Every structure is written in structure tokens, then in C-alpha cells.
Coordinates of C-alpha atoms and ligand atoms in Angstrom, one line a residue:
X204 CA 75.1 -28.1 10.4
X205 CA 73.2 -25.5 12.1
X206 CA 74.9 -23.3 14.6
X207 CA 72.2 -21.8 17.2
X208 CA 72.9 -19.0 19.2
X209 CA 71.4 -18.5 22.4
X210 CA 69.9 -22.3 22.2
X211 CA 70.1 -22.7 25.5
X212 CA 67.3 -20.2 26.3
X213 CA 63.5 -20.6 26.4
X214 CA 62.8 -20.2 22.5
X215 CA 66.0 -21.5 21.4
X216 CA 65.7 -25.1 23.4
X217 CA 62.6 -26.0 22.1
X218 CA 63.8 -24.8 18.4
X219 CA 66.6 -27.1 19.1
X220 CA 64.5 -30.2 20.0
X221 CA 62.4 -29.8 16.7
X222 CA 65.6 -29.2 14.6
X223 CA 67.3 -32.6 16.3
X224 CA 63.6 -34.4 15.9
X225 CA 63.9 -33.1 12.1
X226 CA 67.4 -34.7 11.6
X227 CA 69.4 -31.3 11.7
X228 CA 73.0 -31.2 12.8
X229 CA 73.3 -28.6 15.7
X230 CA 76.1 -26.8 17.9
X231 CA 74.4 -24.2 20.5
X232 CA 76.4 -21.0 21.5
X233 CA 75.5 -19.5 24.3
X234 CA 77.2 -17.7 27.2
X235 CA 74.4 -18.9 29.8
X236 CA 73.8 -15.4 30.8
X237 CA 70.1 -16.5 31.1
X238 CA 70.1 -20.2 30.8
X239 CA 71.1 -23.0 32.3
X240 CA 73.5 -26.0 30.3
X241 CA 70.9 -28.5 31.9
X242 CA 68.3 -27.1 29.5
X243 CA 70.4 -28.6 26.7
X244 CA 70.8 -32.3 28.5
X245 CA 67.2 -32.4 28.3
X246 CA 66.7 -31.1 25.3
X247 CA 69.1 -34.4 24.4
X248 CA 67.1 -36.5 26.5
X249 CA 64.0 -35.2 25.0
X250 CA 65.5 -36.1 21.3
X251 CA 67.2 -38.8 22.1
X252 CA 70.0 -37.0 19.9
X253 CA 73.7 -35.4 20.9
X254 CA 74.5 -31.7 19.7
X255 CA 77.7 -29.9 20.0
X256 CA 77.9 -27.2 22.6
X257 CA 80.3 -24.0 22.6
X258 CA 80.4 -21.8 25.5
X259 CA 81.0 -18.3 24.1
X260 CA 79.7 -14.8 23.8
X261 CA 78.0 -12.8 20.8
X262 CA 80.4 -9.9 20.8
X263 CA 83.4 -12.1 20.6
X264 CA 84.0 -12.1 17.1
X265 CA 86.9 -14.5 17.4
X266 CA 84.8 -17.1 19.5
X267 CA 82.5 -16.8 16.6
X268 CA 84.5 -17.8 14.0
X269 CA 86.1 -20.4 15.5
X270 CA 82.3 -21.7 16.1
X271 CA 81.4 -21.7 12.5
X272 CA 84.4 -23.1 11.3
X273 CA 84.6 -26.4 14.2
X274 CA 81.2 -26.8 13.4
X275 CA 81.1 -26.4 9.5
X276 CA 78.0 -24.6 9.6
X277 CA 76.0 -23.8 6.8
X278 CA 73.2 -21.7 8.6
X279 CA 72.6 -19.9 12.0
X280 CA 69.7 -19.5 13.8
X281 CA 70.3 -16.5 16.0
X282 CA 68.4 -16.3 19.6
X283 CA 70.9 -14.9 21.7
X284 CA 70.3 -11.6 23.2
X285 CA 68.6 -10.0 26.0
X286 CA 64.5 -9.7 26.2
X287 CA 63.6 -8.0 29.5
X288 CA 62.0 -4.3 27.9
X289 CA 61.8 -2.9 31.7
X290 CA 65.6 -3.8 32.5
X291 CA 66.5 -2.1 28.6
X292 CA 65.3 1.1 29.7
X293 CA 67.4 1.0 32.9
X294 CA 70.6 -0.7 30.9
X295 CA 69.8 0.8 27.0
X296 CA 73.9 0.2 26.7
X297 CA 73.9 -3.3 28.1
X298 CA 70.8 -4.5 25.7
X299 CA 72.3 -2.5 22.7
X300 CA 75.8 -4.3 23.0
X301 CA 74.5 -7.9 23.5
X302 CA 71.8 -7.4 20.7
X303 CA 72.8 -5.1 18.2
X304 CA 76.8 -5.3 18.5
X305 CA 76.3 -9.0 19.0
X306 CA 74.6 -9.5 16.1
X307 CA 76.8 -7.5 14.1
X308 CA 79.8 -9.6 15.3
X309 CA 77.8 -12.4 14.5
X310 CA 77.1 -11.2 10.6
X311 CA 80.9 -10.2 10.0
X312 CA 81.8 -13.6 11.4
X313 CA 79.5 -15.4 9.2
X314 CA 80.5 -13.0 6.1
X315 CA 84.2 -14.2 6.8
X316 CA 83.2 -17.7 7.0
X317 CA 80.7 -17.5 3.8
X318 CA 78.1 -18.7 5.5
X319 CA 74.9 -17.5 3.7
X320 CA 71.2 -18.4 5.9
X321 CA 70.3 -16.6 8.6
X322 CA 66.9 -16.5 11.0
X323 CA 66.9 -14.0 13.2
X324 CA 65.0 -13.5 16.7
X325 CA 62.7 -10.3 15.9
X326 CA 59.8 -9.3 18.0
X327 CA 56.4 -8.0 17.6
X328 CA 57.9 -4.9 19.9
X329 CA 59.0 -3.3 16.8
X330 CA 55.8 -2.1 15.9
X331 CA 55.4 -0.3 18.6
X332 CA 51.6 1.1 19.7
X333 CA 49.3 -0.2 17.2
X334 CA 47.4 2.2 14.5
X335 CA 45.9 -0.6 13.5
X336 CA 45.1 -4.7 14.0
X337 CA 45.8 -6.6 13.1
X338 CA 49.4 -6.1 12.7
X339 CA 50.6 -6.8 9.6
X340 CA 54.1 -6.8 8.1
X341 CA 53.8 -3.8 6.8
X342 CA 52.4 -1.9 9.9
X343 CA 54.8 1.2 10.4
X344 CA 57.9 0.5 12.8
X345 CA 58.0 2.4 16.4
X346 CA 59.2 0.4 19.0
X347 CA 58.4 2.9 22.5
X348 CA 61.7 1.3 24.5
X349 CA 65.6 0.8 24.1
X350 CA 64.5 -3.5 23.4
X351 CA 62.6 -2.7 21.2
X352 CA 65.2 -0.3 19.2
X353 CA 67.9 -2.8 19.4
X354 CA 66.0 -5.3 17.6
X355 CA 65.1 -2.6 14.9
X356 CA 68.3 -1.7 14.2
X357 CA 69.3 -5.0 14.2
X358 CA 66.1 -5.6 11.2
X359 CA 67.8 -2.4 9.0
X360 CA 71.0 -3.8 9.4
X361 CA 70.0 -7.2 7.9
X362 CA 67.6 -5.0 5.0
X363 CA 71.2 -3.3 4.3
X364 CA 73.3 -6.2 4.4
X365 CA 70.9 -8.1 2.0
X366 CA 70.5 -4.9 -0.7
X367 CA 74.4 -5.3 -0.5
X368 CA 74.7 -8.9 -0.9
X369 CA 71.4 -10.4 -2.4
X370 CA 72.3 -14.4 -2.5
X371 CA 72.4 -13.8 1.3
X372 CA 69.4 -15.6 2.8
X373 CA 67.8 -14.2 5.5
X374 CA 64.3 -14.7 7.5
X375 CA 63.4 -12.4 10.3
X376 CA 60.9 -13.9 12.3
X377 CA 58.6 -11.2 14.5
X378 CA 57.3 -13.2 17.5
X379 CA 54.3 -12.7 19.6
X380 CA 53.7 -13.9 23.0
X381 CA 55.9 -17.2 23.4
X382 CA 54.1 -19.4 26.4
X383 CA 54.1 -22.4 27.5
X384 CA 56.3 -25.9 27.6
X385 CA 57.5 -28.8 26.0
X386 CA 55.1 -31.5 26.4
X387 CA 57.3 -33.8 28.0
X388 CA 57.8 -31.1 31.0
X389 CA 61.5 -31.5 31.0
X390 CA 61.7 -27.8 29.4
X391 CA 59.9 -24.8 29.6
X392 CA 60.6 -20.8 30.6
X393 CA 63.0 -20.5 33.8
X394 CA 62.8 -16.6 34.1
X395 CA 65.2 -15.5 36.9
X396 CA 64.0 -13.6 40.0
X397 CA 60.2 -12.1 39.7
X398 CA 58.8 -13.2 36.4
X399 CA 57.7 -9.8 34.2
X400 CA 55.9 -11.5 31.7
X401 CA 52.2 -12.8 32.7
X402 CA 51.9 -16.8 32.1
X403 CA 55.7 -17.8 34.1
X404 CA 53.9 -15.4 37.2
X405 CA 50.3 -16.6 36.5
X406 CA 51.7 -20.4 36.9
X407 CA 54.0 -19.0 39.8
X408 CA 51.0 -18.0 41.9
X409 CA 49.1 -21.6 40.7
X410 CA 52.0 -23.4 42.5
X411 CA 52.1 -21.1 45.6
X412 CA 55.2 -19.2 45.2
X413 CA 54.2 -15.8 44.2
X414 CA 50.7 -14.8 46.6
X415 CA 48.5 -13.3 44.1
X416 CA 48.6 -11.6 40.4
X417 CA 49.0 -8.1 40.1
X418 CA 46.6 -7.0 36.6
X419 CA 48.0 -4.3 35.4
X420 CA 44.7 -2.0 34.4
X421 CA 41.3 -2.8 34.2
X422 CA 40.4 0.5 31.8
X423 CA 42.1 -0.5 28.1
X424 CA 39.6 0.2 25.7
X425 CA 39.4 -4.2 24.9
X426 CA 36.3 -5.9 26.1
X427 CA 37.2 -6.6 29.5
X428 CA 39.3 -3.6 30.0
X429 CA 42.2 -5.8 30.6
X430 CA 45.2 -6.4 28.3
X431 CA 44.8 -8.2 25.1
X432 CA 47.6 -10.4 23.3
X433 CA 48.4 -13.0 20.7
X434 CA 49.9 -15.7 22.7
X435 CA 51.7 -18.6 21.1
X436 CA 53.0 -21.4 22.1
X437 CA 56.8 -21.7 22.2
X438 CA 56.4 -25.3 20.3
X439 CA 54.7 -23.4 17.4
X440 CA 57.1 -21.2 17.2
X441 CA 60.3 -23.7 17.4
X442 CA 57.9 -25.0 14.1
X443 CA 58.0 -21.7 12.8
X444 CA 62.1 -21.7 13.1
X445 CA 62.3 -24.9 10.7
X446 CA 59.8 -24.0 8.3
X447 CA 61.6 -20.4 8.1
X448 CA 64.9 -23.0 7.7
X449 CA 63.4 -24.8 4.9
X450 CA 62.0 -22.0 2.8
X451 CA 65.2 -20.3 3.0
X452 CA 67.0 -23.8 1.9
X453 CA 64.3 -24.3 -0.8
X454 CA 64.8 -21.0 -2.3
X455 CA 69.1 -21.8 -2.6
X456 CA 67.9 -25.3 -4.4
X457 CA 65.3 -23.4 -6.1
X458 CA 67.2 -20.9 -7.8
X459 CA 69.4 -21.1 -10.5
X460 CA 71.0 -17.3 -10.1
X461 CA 72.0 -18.2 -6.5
X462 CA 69.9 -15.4 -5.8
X463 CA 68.8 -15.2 -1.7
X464 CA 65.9 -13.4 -0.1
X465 CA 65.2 -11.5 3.1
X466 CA 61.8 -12.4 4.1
X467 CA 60.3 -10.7 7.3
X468 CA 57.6 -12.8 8.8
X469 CA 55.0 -12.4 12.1
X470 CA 54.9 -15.4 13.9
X471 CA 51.8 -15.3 15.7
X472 CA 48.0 -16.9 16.0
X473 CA 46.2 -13.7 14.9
X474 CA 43.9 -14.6 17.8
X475 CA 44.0 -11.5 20.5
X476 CA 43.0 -13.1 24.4
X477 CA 43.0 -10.6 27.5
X478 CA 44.7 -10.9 31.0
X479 CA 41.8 -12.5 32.9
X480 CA 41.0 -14.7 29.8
X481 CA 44.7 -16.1 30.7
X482 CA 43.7 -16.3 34.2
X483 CA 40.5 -18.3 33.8
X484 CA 42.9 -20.6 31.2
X485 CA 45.1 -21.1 33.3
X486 CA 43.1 -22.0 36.7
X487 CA 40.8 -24.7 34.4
X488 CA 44.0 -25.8 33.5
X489 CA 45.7 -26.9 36.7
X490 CA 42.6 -26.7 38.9
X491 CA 43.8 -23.9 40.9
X492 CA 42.6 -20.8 41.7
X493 CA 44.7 -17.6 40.6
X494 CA 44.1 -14.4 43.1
X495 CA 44.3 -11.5 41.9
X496 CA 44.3 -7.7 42.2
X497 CA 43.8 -4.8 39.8
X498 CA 46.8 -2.6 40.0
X499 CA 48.0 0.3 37.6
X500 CA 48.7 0.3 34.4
X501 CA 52.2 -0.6 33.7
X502 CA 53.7 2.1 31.8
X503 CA 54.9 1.5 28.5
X504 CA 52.2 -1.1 28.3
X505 CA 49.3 -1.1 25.4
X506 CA 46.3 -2.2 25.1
X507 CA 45.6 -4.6 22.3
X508 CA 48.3 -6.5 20.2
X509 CA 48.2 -9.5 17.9
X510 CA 49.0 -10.5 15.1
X511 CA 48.0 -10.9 10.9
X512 CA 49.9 -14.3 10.9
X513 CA 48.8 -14.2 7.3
X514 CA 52.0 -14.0 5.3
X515 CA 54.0 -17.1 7.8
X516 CA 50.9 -19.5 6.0
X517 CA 51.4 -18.2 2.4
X518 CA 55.7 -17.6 2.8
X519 CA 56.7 -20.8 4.9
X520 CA 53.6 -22.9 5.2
X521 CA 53.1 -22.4 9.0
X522 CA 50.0 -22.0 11.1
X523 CA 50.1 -22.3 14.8
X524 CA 47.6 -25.4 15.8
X525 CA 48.2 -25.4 19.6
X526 CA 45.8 -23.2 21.8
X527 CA 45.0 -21.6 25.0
X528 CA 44.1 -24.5 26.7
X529 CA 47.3 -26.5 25.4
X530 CA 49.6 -23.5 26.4
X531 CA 48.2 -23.5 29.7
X532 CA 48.5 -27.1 30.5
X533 CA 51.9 -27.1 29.2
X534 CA 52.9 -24.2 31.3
X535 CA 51.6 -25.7 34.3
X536 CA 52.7 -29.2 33.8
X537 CA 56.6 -28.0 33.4
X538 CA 55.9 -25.3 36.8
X539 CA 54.2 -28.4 38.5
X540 CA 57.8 -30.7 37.7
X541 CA 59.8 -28.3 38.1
X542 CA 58.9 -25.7 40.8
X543 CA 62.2 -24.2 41.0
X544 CA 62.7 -24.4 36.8
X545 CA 66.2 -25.9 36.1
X546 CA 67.1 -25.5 39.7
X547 CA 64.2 -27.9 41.3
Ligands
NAD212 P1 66.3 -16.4 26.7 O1 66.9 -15.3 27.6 O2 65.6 -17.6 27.4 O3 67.4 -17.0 25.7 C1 68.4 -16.2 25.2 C2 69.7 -17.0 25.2 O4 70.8 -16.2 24.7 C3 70.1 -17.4 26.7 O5 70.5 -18.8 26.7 C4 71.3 -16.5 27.0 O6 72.2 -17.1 27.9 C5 71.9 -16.3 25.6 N1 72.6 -15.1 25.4 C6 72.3 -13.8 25.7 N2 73.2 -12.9 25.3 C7 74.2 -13.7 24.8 C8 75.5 -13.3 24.2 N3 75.9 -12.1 24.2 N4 76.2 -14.3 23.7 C9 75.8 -15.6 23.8 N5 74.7 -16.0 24.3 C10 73.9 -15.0 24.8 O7 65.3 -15.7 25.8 P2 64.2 -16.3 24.8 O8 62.8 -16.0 25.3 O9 64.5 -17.7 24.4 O10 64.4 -15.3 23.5 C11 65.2 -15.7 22.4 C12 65.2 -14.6 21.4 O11 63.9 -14.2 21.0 C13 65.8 -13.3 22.0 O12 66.6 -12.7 21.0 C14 64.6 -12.4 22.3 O13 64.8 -11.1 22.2 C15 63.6 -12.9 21.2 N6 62.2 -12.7 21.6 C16 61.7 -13.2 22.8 C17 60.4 -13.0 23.1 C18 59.8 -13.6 24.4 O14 58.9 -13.0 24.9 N7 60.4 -14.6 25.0 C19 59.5 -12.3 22.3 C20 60.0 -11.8 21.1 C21 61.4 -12.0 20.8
UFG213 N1 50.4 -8.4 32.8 C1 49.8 -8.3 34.0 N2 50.4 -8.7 35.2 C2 51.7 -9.2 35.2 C3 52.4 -9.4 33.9 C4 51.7 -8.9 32.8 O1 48.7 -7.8 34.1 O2 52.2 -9.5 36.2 C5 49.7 -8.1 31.6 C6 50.4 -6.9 30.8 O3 50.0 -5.7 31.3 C7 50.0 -7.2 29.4 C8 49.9 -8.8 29.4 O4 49.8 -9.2 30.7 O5 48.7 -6.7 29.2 C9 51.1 -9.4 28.7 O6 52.3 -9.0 29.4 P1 53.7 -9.6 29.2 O7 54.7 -8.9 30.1 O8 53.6 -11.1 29.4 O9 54.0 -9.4 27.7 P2 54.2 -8.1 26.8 O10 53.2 -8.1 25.7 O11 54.2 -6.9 27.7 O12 55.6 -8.2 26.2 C10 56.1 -9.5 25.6 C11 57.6 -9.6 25.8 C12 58.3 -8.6 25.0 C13 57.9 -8.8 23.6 C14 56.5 -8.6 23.4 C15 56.1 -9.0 22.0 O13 57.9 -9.4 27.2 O14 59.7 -8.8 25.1 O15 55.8 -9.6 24.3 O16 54.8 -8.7 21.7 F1 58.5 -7.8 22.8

């Protein structure tokens, strides 16, 4: 039994269809500060498959270990936090209590309950501006916002905890750019309010809600001036999750001295595309035009990231296969059923 936190979310419902599809046992946690319980009827109707579902929060310790004992878990797959990098420089102690104390409530919980496998939610943020691409594990560690930090700390408290305790097994998993949907269209992202990140607002102004796209600088040294990033789609990624489950598994079977690991893995395409190379996607996609206006830079923003997804092929035997066009046409077939996200 897997006990997936934050599985209600955008990352964490498509994990959960692949894990049911895959025969897993699941129970979601998840406060539903940022997601919606229909996302986890779908993800049944998607499946075909029941999971269990307890409504709690992270920083409850005592919620937690009831969890893992109803359930009987044996591994965790831990999503829950908060994401938004503009709202964690406004809130640093909001996104450093859900993330980092969460996660430490989460890890004393599962120390009391012995349960030993752990994936964890990283993010590509916690190399901070590149020195160089593509990024590889190794690249030096500077996250430039409070986000950012908290999932850092959160990545040297796991390196401790596993140099303490080395039959522990642990995978952190540095995403990319999750995009896109489900294929069925029943699930996809449902970001509240104005969306921040480009594809939910470049599919927002496709279906007419949102006028035009603002493109934040036109002068990064990439060759269109525009913003360049390793986008992945979400159902890669969810792959990504069970393969990181299975190596992890494999290596408990494997080994004789119970020994663990803590592996730390980029989960990305290692292809880089630009702002108005998602805008030219996306309209061939769904047949619409996209307006849109060169504004500003954003600050905080940089120019070029992506990814050396090297080490996820040769660790856990995973390559994203899904590209531009698919994430594209997936994004805009879930905007397109559901204009209003969970709500339409
Ligand atoms: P999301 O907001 O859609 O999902 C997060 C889920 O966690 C939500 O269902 C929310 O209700 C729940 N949650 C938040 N705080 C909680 C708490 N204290 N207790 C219980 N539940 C809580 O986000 P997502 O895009 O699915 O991201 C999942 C994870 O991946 C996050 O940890 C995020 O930081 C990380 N990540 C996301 C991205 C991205 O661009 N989406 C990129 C890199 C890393
Ligand atoms: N962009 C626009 N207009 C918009 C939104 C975005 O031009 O309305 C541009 C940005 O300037 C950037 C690119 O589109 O060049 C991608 O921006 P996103 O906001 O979609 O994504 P970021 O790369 O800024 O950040 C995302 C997540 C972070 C995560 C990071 C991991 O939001 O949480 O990817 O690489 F840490």
C-alpha cells in the first residue's frame, strides 16, 4: 500500500492513475488546499479502480500516523506542498511550514511507523541560475526564492536522514516543466485564480477566458530572445514516479544487507523549447490563435533551463516519449472539456 500525499493535485492525480493502472494499493492525503476531491473520482473513473482517501494536513503529525497505520503502508510518495515561487516570496513562512515542516512531520511519522521508501516532490528550482546546461545532478545548488529553499532544505534533510539511517530508501525526483493532461480529458491542471505558469494561461487565452499572453521578455540571450524550458508532460512524469517506486523496491529485494539508497534524479526531456515555440504549439494544436504582447521581464525569471535527463534512463529506466505537440493537445483537450477545470 502506497500512501500519496498531496494526490489530489495536478502531479499527484495523474501519478495516482498510473500507480492504480500498475496494480498499486493507494490511500491519498491531502488537505485540498489546492485541489479539488472530484480530481480523485475521476482519477477512479479513469482506472476503473477504488483508492482510500484521508482528509488531513502534512504538519499534523498525529493525522499522519494514524494514515500509515489504517492504511498499512509500506511506501509514500510525497506531493503535498505549495508550488507558487511568486506567492513564497510574499508568504516565505507559509511555504516553509507546509513544505519543510510538513515534510519533516511526515518523515518522523514514517520513522515511527517503520516505513522505509520514500519519493519525494523536488524541483528543478533548486539549481537556481544555470552556470551551465545542461543541468545535471551535480550542477551546484542555489535556488534565488523562499520555494525554492524549502525544497532544498527539504533534499539535506533527506541526505542527513539517509547518512543516519542507510536501509532507508529514498528517491528525490527534480522535476522540470510539468504540462499538459491526461488523455482521457477528465484531469489535467486546475490552477486557482490567474494562472502564473505559461501553458494553463496559454490554453486560457485559446478558450477565450484570459484576452491575450503577456511574454515576459523578448532580450534572453536564447535564439528567439524568449524564455527557454524543458517541458514535460505530467503523464511522463507520473511514469517517472513508478519507475522511481520500482527501483527503490528492486534495490530492498536486491540486497541482501537490507542496505537502502538515496538516489536524486532530474526528471526532464533534456530538450530546451522557448515561449513563442509554446505559443506556435499550442495554436497548431487547438487551431486557435494565441495574442500576444511582449511585456517585461519577470523578475526572478532566467533565461534558459532544461534538463541532462541522463541519469533517470541509466538509474530507473525512464525516458520521456510524449512531446510538444502531445502536451499541447492534451492541455487543450482537458481546457476545451473543462473550461472552468473541476468547477465546469
Ligand atoms: P498541486 O498544488 O496541484 O498539488 C499539491 C497537493 O498537495 C494539493 O492537492 C494540495 O491540496 C496538497 N497539499 C498542499 N499542502 C498540503 C498539506 N500541508 N497537507 C496535505 N496536503 C497538502 O501541485 P503539483 O503541481 O501537483 O505539485 C506537486 C509537488 O510537485 C509539489 O510538492 C510541488 O512543489 C512539486 N513540483 C511541482 C512543479 C510544477 O510546476 N507543478 C514543479 C516542480 C515541483
Ligand atoms: N511566461 C510568460 N508569460 C506567462 C507565464 C510564463 O512569458 O504568462 C514565461 C516565463 O517567463 C518563462 C516560461 O514562460 O520563460 C515558463 O514560465 P513558467 O511560469 O511556466 O515556469 P517557470 O520555469 O518559471 O517555473 C516552473 C514552476 C516552478 C518550478 C520550475 C521548475 O512554476 O515551480 O518550473 O523548473 F520550480
Amino acid at each position: 500500500m502506497i500512501l500519496v500525499t498531496g494526490g489530489a493535485g495536478y502531479i499527484g492525480s495523474h501519478t495516482c492513475v498510473e500507480l492504480l493502472n500498475a496494480g498499486f494499493d493507494i490511500t491519498v492525503f491531502d488537505n485540498f488546499c489546492n485541489s479539488n476531491p472530484e480530481a480523485l473520482a475521476r482519477v477512479e473513473r479513469i482506472s476503473g479502480r477504488k483508492m482510500g482517501l484521508i482528509e488531513g494536513d502534512c504538519r499534523d503529525h498525529a493525522s499522519l500516523v494514524a494514515a500509515l497505520k489504517k492504511c498499512k503502508a509500506n511506501a509514500v510518495i510525497h506531493f503535498a506542498g505549495l508550488k507558487a515561487v511568486g506567492e513564497s516570496v510574499a508568504q516565505p513562512l507559509s511555504y516553509y511550514d507546509n513544505n519543510v515542516v510538513g515534510t519533516l512531520r511526515l518523515l518522523q511519522a514514517m520513522q515511527e511507523c517503520d516505513v522505509k521508501t520514500l519519493v519525494f516532490s523536488s524541483s528543478a528550482t533548486v539549481y537556481g541560475d544555470p552556470v551551465q546546461l545542461p543541468l545535471t545532478e551535480d550542477h551546484p545548488l542555489a535556488p534565488t526564492n523562499p520555494y525554492g529553499r524549502s525544497k532544498l532544505m527539504v533534499e539535506e534533510i533527506l541526505r542527513d536522514l539517509h547518512h543516519s539511517d542507510n536501509t532507508l530508501r529514498i528517491s528525490i525526483l527534480r522535476y522540470f516543466n510539468p504540462v499538459g493532461a491526461h488523455a482521457s480529458g477528465l484531469i489535467g491542471e486546475d490552477p486557482q485564480g490567474i494562472p502564473n505558469n505559461l501553458m494553463p494561461f496559454v490554453a486560457q487565452v485559446a478558450v477565450g477566458r484570459r484576452e491575450a499572453l503577456s511574454v515576459w521578455g523578448n532580450d534572453y540571450p536564447t535564439p528567439d530572445g524568449t524564455g527557454v524550458r524543458d517541458y514535460i508532460h505530467v503523464v511522463d512524469l507520473a511514469h517517472g514516479h513508478l519507475k522511481a517506486l520500482e527501483a527503490l523496491e528492486a534495490s530492498q529485494s536486491a540486497q541482501v544487507n537490507k542496505s537502502g539508497q538515496c538516489l536524486i534524479v532530474n526528471l526532464g526531456t533534456g530538450l530546451g523549447y522557448s515561449v513563442l515555440d509554446v505559443v506556435q504549439a499550442f495554436e497548431k494544436a487547438s487551431g486557435r490563435s494565441i495574442p500576444y504582447r511582449i511585456a517585461p521581464r519577470r523578475p526572478g525569471d532566467i533565461a534558459s533551463c532544461y534538463a541532462d535527463p541522463k541519469r533517470a534512463f541509466a538509474l530507473l529506466d525512464w525516458k520521456a516519449k510524449l512531446g510538444l505537440e502531445e502536451m499541447c493537445a492534451s492541455s487543450w483537450h482537458w481546457q476545451c472539456t473543462n473550461p472552468k477545470g473541476y468547477q465546469s
